[in-house]
Tab-separated table of C-alpha atoms in Angstrom:
chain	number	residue	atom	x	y	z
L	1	UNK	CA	33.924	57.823	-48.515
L	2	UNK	CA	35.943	54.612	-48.286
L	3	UNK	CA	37.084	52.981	-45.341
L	4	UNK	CA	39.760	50.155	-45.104
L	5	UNK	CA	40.318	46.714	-43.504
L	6	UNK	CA	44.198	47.547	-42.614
L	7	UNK	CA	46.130	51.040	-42.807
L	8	UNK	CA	49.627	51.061	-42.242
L	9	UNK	CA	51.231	53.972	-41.117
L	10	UNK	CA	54.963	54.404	-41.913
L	11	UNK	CA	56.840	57.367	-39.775
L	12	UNK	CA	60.304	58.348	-41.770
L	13	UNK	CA	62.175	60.091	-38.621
L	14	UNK	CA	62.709	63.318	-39.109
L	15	UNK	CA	61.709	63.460	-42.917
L	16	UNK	CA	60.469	66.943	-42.357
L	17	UNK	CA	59.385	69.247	-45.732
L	18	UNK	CA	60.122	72.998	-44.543
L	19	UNK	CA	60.150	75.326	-41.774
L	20	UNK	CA	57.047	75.642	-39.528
L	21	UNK	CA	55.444	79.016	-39.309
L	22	UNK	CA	56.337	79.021	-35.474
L	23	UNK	CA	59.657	77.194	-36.317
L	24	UNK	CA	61.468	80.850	-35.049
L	25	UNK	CA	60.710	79.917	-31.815
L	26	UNK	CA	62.707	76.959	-31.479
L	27	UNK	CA	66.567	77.254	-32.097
L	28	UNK	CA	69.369	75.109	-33.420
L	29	UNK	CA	73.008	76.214	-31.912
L	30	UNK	CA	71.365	79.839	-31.081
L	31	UNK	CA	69.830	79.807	-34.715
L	32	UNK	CA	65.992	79.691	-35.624
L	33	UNK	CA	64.654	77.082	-37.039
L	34	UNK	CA	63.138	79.616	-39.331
L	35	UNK	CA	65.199	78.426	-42.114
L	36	UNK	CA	65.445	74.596	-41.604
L	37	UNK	CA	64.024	72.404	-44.442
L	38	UNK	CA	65.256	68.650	-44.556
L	39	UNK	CA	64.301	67.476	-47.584
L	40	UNK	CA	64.494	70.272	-50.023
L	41	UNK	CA	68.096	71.380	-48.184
L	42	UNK	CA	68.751	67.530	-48.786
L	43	UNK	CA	67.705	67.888	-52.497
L	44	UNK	CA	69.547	71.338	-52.960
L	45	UNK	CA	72.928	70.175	-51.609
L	46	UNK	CA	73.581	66.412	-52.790
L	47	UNK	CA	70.702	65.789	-54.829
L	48	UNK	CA	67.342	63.744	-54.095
L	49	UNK	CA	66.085	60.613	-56.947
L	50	UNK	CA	62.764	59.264	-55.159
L	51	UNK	CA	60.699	57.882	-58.154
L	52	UNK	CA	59.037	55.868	-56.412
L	53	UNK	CA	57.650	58.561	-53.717
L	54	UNK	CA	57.515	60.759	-56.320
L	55	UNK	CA	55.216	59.067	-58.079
L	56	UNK	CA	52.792	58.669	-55.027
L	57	UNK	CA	52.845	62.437	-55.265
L	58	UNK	CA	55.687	63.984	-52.868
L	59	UNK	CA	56.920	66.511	-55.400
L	60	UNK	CA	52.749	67.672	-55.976
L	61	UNK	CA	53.137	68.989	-51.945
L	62	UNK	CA	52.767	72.570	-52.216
L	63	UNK	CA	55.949	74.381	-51.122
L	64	UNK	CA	57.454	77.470	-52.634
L	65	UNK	CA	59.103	76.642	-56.176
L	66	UNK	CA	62.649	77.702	-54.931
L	67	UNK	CA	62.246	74.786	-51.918
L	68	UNK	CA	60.739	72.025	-54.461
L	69	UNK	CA	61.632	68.721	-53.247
L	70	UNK	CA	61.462	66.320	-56.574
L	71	UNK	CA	59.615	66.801	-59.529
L	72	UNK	CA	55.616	66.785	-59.508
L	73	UNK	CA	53.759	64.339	-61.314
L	74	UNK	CA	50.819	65.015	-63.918
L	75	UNK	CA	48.723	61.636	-62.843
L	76	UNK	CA	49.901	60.842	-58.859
L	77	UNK	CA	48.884	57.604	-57.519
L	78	UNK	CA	47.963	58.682	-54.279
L	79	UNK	CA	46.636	61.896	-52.186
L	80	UNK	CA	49.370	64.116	-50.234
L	81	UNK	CA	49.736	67.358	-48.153
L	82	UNK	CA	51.832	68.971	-45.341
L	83	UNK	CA	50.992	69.017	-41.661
L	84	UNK	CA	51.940	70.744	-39.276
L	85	UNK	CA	52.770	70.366	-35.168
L	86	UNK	CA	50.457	71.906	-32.520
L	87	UNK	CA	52.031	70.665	-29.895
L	88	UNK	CA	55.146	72.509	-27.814
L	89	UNK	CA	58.162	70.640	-29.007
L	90	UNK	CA	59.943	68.954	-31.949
L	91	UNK	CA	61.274	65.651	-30.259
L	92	UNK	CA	60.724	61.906	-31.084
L	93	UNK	CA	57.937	61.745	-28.307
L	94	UNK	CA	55.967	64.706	-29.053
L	95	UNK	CA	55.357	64.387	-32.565
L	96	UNK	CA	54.247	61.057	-32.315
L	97	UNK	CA	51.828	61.506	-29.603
L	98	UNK	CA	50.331	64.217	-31.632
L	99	UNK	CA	50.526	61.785	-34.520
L	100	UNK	CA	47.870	59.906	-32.060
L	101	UNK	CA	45.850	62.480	-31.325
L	102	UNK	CA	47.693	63.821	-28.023
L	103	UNK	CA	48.484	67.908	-27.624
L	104	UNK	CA	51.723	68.420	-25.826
L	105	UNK	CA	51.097	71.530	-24.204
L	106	UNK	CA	54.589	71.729	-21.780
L	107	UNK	CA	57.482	69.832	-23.374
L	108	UNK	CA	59.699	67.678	-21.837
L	109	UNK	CA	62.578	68.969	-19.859
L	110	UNK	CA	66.356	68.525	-21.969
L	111	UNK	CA	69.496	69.245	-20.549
L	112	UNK	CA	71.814	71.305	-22.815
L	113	UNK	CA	74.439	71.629	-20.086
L	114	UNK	CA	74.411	68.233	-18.764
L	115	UNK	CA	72.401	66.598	-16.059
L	116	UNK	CA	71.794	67.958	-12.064
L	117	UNK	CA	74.720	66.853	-9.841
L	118	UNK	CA	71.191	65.439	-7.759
L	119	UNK	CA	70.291	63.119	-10.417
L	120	UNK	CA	73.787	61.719	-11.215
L	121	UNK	CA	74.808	61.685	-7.034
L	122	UNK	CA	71.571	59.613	-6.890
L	123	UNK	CA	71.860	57.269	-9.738
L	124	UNK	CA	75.707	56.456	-8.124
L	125	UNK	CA	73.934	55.748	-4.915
L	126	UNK	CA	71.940	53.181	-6.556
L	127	UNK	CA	74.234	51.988	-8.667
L	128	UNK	CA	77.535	51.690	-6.126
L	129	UNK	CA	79.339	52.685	-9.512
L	130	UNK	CA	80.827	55.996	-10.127
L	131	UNK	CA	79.247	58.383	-13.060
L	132	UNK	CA	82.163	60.229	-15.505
L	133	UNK	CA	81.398	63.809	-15.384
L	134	UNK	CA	82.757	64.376	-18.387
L	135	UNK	CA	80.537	62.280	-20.511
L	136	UNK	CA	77.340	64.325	-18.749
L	137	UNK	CA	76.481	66.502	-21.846
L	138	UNK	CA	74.338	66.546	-25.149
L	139	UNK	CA	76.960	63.845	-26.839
L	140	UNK	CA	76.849	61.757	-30.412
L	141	UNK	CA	76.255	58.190	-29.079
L	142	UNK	CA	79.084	56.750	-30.918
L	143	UNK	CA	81.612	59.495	-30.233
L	144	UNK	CA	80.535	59.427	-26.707
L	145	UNK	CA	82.072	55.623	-26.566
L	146	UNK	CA	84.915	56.251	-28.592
L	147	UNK	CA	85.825	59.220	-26.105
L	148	UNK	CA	84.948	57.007	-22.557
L	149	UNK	CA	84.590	53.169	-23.290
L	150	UNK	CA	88.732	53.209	-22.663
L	151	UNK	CA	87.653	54.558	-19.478
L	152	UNK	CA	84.660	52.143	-18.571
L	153	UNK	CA	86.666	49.640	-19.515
L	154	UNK	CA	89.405	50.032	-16.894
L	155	UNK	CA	87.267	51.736	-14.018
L	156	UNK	CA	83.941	50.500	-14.229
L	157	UNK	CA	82.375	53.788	-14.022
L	158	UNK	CA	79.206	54.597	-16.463
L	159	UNK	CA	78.672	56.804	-19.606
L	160	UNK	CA	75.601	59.194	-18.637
L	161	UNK	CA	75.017	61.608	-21.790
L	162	UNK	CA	71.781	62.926	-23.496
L	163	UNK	CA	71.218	64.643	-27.020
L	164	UNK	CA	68.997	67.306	-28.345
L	165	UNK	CA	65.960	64.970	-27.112
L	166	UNK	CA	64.517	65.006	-23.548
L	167	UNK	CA	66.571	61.309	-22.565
L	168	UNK	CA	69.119	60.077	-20.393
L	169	UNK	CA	71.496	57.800	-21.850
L	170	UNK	CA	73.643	55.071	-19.940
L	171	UNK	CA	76.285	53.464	-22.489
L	172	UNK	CA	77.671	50.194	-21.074
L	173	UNK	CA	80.697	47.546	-21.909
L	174	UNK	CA	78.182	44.537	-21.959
L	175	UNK	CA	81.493	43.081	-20.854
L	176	UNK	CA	82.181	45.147	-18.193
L	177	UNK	CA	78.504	46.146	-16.947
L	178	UNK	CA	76.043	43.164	-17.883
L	179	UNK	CA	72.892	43.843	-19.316
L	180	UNK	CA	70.628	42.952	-16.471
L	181	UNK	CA	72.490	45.247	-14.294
L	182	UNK	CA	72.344	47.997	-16.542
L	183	UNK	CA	68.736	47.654	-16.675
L	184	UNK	CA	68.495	47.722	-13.398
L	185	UNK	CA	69.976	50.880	-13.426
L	186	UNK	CA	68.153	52.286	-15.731
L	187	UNK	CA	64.441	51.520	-14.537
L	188	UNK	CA	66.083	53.585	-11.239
L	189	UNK	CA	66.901	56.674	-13.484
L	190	UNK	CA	63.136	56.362	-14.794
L	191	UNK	CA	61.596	56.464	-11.251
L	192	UNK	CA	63.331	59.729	-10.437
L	193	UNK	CA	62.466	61.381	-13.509
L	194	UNK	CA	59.088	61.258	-13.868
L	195	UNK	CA	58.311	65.208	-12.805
L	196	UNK	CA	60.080	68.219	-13.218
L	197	UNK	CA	62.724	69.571	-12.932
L	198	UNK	CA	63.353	66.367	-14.935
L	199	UNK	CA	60.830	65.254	-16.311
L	200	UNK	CA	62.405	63.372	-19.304
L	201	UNK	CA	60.689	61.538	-22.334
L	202	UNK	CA	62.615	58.197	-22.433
L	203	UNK	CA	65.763	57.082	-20.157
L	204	UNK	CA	67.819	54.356	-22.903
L	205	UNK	CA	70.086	52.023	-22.228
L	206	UNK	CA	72.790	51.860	-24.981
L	207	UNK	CA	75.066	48.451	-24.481
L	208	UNK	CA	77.957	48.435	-26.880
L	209	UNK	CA	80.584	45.276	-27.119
L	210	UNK	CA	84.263	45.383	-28.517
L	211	UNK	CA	87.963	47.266	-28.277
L	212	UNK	CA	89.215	50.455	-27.860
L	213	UNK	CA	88.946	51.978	-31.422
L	214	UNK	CA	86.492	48.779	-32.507
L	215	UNK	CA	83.259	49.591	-30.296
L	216	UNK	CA	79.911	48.718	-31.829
L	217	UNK	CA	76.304	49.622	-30.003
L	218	UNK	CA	74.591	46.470	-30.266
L	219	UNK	CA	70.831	45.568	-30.802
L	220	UNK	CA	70.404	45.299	-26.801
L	221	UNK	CA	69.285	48.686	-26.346
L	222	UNK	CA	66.507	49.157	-24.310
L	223	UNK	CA	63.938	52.224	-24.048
L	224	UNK	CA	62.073	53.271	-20.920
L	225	UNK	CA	59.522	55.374	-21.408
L	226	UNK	CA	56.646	57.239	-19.724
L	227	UNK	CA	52.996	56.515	-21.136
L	228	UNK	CA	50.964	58.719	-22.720
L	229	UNK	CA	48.848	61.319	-20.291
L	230	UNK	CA	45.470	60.677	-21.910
L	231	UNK	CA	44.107	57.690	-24.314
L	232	UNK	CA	45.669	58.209	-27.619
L	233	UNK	CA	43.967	56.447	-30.873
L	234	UNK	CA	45.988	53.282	-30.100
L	235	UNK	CA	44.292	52.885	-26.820
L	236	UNK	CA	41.039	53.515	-28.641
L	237	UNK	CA	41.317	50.575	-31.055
L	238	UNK	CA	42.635	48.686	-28.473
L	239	UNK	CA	40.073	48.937	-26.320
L	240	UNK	CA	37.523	48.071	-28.407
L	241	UNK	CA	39.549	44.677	-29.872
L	242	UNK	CA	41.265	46.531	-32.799
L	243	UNK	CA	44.728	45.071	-34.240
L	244	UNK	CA	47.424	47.280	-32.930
L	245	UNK	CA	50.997	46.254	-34.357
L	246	UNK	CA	53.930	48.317	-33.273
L	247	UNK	CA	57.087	47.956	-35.512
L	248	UNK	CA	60.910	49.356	-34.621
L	249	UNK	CA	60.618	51.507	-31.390
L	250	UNK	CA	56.924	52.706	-31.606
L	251	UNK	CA	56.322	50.115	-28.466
L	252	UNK	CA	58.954	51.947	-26.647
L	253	UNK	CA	57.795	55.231	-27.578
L	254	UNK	CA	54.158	54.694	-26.309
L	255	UNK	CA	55.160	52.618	-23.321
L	256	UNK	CA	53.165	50.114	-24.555
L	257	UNK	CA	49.933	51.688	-24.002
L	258	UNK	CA	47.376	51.130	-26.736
L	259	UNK	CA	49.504	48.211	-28.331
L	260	UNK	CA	48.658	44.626	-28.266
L	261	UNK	CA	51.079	43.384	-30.864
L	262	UNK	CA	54.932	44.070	-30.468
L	263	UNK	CA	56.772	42.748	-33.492
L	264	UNK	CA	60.037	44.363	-31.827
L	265	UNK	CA	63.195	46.614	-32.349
L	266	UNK	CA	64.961	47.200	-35.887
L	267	UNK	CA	68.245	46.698	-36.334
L	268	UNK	CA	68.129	48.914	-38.907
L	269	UNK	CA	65.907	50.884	-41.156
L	270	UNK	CA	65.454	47.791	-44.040
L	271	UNK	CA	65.185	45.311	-41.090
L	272	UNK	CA	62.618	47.867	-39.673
L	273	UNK	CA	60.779	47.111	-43.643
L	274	UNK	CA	61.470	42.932	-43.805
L	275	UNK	CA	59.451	43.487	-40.162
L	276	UNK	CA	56.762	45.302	-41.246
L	277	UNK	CA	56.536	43.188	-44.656
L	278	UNK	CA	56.000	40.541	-42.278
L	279	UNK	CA	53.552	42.099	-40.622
L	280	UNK	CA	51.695	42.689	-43.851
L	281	UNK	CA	51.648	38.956	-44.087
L	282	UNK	CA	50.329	37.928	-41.173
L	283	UNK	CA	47.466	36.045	-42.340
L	284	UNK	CA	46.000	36.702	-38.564
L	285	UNK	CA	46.179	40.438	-39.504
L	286	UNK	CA	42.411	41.245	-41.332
L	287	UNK	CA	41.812	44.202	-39.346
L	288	UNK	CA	43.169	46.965	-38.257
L	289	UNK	CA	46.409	49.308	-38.020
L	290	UNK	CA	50.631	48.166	-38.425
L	291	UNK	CA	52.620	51.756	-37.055
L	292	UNK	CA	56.305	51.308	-38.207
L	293	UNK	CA	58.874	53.847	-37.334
L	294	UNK	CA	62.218	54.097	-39.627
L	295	UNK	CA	65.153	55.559	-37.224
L	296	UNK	CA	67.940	55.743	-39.376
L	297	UNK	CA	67.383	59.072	-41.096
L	298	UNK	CA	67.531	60.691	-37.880
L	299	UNK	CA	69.926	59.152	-35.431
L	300	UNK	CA	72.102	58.010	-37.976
L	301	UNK	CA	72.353	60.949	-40.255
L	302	UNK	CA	70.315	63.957	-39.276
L	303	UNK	CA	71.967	64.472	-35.893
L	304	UNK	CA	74.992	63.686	-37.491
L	305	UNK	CA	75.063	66.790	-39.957
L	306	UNK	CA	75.718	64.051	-43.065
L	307	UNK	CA	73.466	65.461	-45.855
L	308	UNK	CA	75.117	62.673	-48.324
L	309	UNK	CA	74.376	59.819	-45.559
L	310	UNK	CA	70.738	61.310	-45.491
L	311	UNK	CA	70.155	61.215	-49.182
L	312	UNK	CA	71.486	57.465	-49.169
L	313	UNK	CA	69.198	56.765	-46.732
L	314	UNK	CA	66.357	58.435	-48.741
L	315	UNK	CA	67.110	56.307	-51.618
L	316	UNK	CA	67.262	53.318	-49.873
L	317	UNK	CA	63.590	53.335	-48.470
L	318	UNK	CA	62.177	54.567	-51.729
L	319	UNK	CA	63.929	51.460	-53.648
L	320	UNK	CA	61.535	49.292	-50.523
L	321	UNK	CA	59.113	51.156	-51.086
L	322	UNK	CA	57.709	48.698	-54.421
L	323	UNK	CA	58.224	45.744	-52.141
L	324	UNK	CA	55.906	47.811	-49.465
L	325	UNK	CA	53.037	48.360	-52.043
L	326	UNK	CA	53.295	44.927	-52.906
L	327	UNK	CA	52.299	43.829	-49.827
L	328	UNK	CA	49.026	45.659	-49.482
L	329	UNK	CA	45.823	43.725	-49.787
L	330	UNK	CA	43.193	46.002	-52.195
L	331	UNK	CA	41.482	47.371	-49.109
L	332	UNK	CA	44.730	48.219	-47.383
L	333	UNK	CA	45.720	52.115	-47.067
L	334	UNK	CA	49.461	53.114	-46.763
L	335	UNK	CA	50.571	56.354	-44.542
L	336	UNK	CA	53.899	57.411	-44.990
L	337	UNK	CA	54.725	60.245	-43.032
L	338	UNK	CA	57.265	61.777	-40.477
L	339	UNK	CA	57.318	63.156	-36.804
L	340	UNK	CA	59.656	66.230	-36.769
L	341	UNK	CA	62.814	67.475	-38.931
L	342	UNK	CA	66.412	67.043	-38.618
L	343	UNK	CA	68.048	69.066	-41.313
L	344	UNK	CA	71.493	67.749	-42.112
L	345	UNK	CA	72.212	71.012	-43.822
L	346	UNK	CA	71.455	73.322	-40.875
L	347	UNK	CA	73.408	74.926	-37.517
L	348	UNK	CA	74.150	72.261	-34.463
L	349	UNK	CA	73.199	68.860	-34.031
L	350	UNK	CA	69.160	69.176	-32.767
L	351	UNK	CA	66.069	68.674	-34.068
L	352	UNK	CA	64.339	71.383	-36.701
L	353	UNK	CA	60.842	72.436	-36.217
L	354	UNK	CA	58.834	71.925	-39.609
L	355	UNK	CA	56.216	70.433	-41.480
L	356	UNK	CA	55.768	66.765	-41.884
L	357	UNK	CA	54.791	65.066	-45.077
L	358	UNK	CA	51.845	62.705	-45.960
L	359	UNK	CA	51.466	60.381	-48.910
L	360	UNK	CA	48.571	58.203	-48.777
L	361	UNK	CA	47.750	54.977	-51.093
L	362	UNK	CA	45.894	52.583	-51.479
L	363	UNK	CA	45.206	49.853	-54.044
L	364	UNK	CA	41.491	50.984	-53.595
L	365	UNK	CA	42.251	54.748	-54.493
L	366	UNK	CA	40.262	55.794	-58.029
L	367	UNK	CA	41.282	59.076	-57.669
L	368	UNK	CA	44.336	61.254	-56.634
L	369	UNK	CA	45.583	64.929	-55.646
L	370	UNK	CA	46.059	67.013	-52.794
L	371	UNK	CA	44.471	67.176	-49.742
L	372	UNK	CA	44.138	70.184	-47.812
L	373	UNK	CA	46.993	71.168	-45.499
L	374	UNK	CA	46.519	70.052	-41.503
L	375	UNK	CA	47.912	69.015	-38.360
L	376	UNK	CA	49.848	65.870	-37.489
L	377	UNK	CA	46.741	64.887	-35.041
L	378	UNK	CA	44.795	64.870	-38.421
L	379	UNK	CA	46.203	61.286	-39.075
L	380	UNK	CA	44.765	59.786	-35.810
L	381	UNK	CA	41.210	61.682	-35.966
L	382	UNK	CA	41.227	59.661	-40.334
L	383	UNK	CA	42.740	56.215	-38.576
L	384	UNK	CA	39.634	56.760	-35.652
L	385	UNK	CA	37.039	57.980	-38.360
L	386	UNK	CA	38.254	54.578	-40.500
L	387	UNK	CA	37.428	51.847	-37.565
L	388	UNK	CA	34.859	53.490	-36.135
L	389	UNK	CA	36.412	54.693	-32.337
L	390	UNK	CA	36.359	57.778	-30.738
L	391	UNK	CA	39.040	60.659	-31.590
L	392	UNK	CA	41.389	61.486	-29.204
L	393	UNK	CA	42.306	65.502	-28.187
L	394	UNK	CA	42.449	66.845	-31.036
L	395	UNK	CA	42.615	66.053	-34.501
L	396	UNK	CA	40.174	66.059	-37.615
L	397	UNK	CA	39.901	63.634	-40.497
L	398	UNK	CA	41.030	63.968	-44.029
L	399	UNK	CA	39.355	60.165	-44.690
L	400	UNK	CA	36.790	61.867	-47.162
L	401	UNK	CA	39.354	63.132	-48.909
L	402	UNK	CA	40.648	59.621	-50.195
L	403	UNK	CA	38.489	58.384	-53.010
């Protein structure tokens, strides 16, 4: 068994490789999961050229022949399998906790039909500004401006939506509502839902700037979040000195707990790479783990039902992905990986409940193959095995595996 100096673990949002055995239990529109599949619906419909994943060994995951992804190589350069979720839900928050070792075992609360008249009543209380009722609903964040900005614009009132995820959403004018004030506002909606009935994962504050017809979100959104229940593996390498560096919204996502090195938001999915190429660089950075999440596949695309947009978007990180390898010192592992699905292909606008994938490399690697099928917790209990810490819940390690 190996162990490395640096392993960077890359989470593709919503990258998802096939149904889940349970994934009948969770439903899209009123329709199971059951027959969700992201990439290889992805692949089906508009076609899927990954070389450079490919050659890492994506198309060597086992999957039934009909549901084949990409090609599989003869001679892979790295190790790969499928993993699946434990935990009770398919959202942002849950699948990376159990990425981290965490078991969800009661998911967070979501709000199909909007929120409580309690919670809205409340946040205008706080607020002195009026909340449009109309907006309160599971809502596409750029339609949802398009349809009320007009409105916010002329009264003042704010956008309250969610989405498929357990979060409240507040879009805001920065013109009309500053910043700091909608902040304000939000860290209020946090403190009164922290416990059920509404007990959501992350409240966000979307600012957007422009004209009626001309809105754009801009890069000033903000994510308030509820820490983890229980020490994940962050907190354990943390705690004991560890390099933790959190790239895109993984800082938001884990509150900050367990991270000691915030290298801040993407703006996009290739500024989300630059960032963690810098990272890579860091000449500080001899020991320990980078965590990178990669947004655009799902809120751009998979919510949005745009199979073609997906597949872009697919192509566009494998084309990075050279620059990525690059990067990597000869003891350095790479983790690429996902946290839930999102098939563009498949009924309503949610999240699908499926396997993730995992591709690991490293420069270090003599060997190759595939590893034997686990859990997403697996990739915490290898990153805990690697530095030496203590596992978290649950999870066991594949690092034995990697030769």
């Amino acid at each position: 068994m190996s162990t490395f100096d640096r392993i960077h673990l890359v989470v593709l949002d919503s990258v998802g490789i096939g149904a889940a055995p349970d994934a009948n239990n969770f439903v899209n529109a009123g329709v199971p999961d059951g027959a969700s599949d992201t990439l290889g619906h992805i692949s089906k419909t508009v076609g899927l050229e990954v070389p450079n994943m490919a050659k890492l060994g994506l198309g060597n995951i086992p999957r039934p022949q009909a549901l084949q992804t990409v090609p599989a190589e003869e001679n892979p350069t790295g190790y790969v399998t499928k993993l699946e979720e434990v935990s009770l839900g398919k959202d942002t928050m849950t699948g990376h906790w159990e990425i981290m070792g965490l078991n969800i075992t009661e998911p967070f609360d979501t709000f199909w039909n909007g929120f409580p008249e309690e919670i809205l009543t409340q946040i205008e209380e706080f607020s002195g500004r009026k909340v449009i009722r109309e907006a309160n609903k599971p809502y596409s964040g750029t339609a949802v401006i398009d349809d009320f900005g007009p409105r916010q614009m002329e009264t003042g009132e704010l956008i309250i939506y969610t989405s498929a995820d357990p979060v409240l959403q507040i879009a805001a004018h920065e013109e009309i509502i500053p910043l700091e004030e909608l902040y304000r506002i939000c860290e209020f909606a946090r403190s009164i839902t922290l416990e059920r009935p509404a007990l959501l994962g992350r409240i966000i504050a979307r600012p957007y700037v422009g004209t009626p017809g001309n809105f754009t979100r801009t890069s000033n959104r903000h994510d308030y979040a509820v820490s983890p229940f229980e020490d994940t593996v962050l907190n354990k390498l943390d705690q004991v000195g560890i390099d933790t560096y959190a790239v895109g919204k993984i800082n938001d996502i884990f509150n900050g707990s367990g991270i000691n090195h915030d290298m801040g938001h993407n703006k996009n999915n290739n500024h989300g790479v630059d960032t963690l190429l810098k990272t890579m660089g860091l000449a500080e950075f001899e020991k320990g783990l980078s965590f990178t999440n990669l947004v655009d596949f799902d809120a751009n695309f998979g919510h949005r039902r745009d199979a073609h947009g997906y597949r872009d978007c697919l192509h566009e990180f494998d084309n990075r992905l050279p620059e990525i390898i690059a990067a990597m010192r000869e003891n350095d592992l790479l983790l690429i990986t996902a946290d839930h699905g999102n098939d563009p292909t498949y009924a309503g606008t949610d999240h699908t409940r499926e396997y993730i994938p995992l591709l690991a490399y490293s420069p270090a690697f003599t060997g190759n193959g595939v590893i034997p099928q686990g859990h997403f917790a697996d990739i915490s209990a290898t990153i805990a095995e690697n530095f030496g810490v203590d596992t978290a819940m649950i999870g066991e390690s594949f690092l034995n595996q990697l030769q």
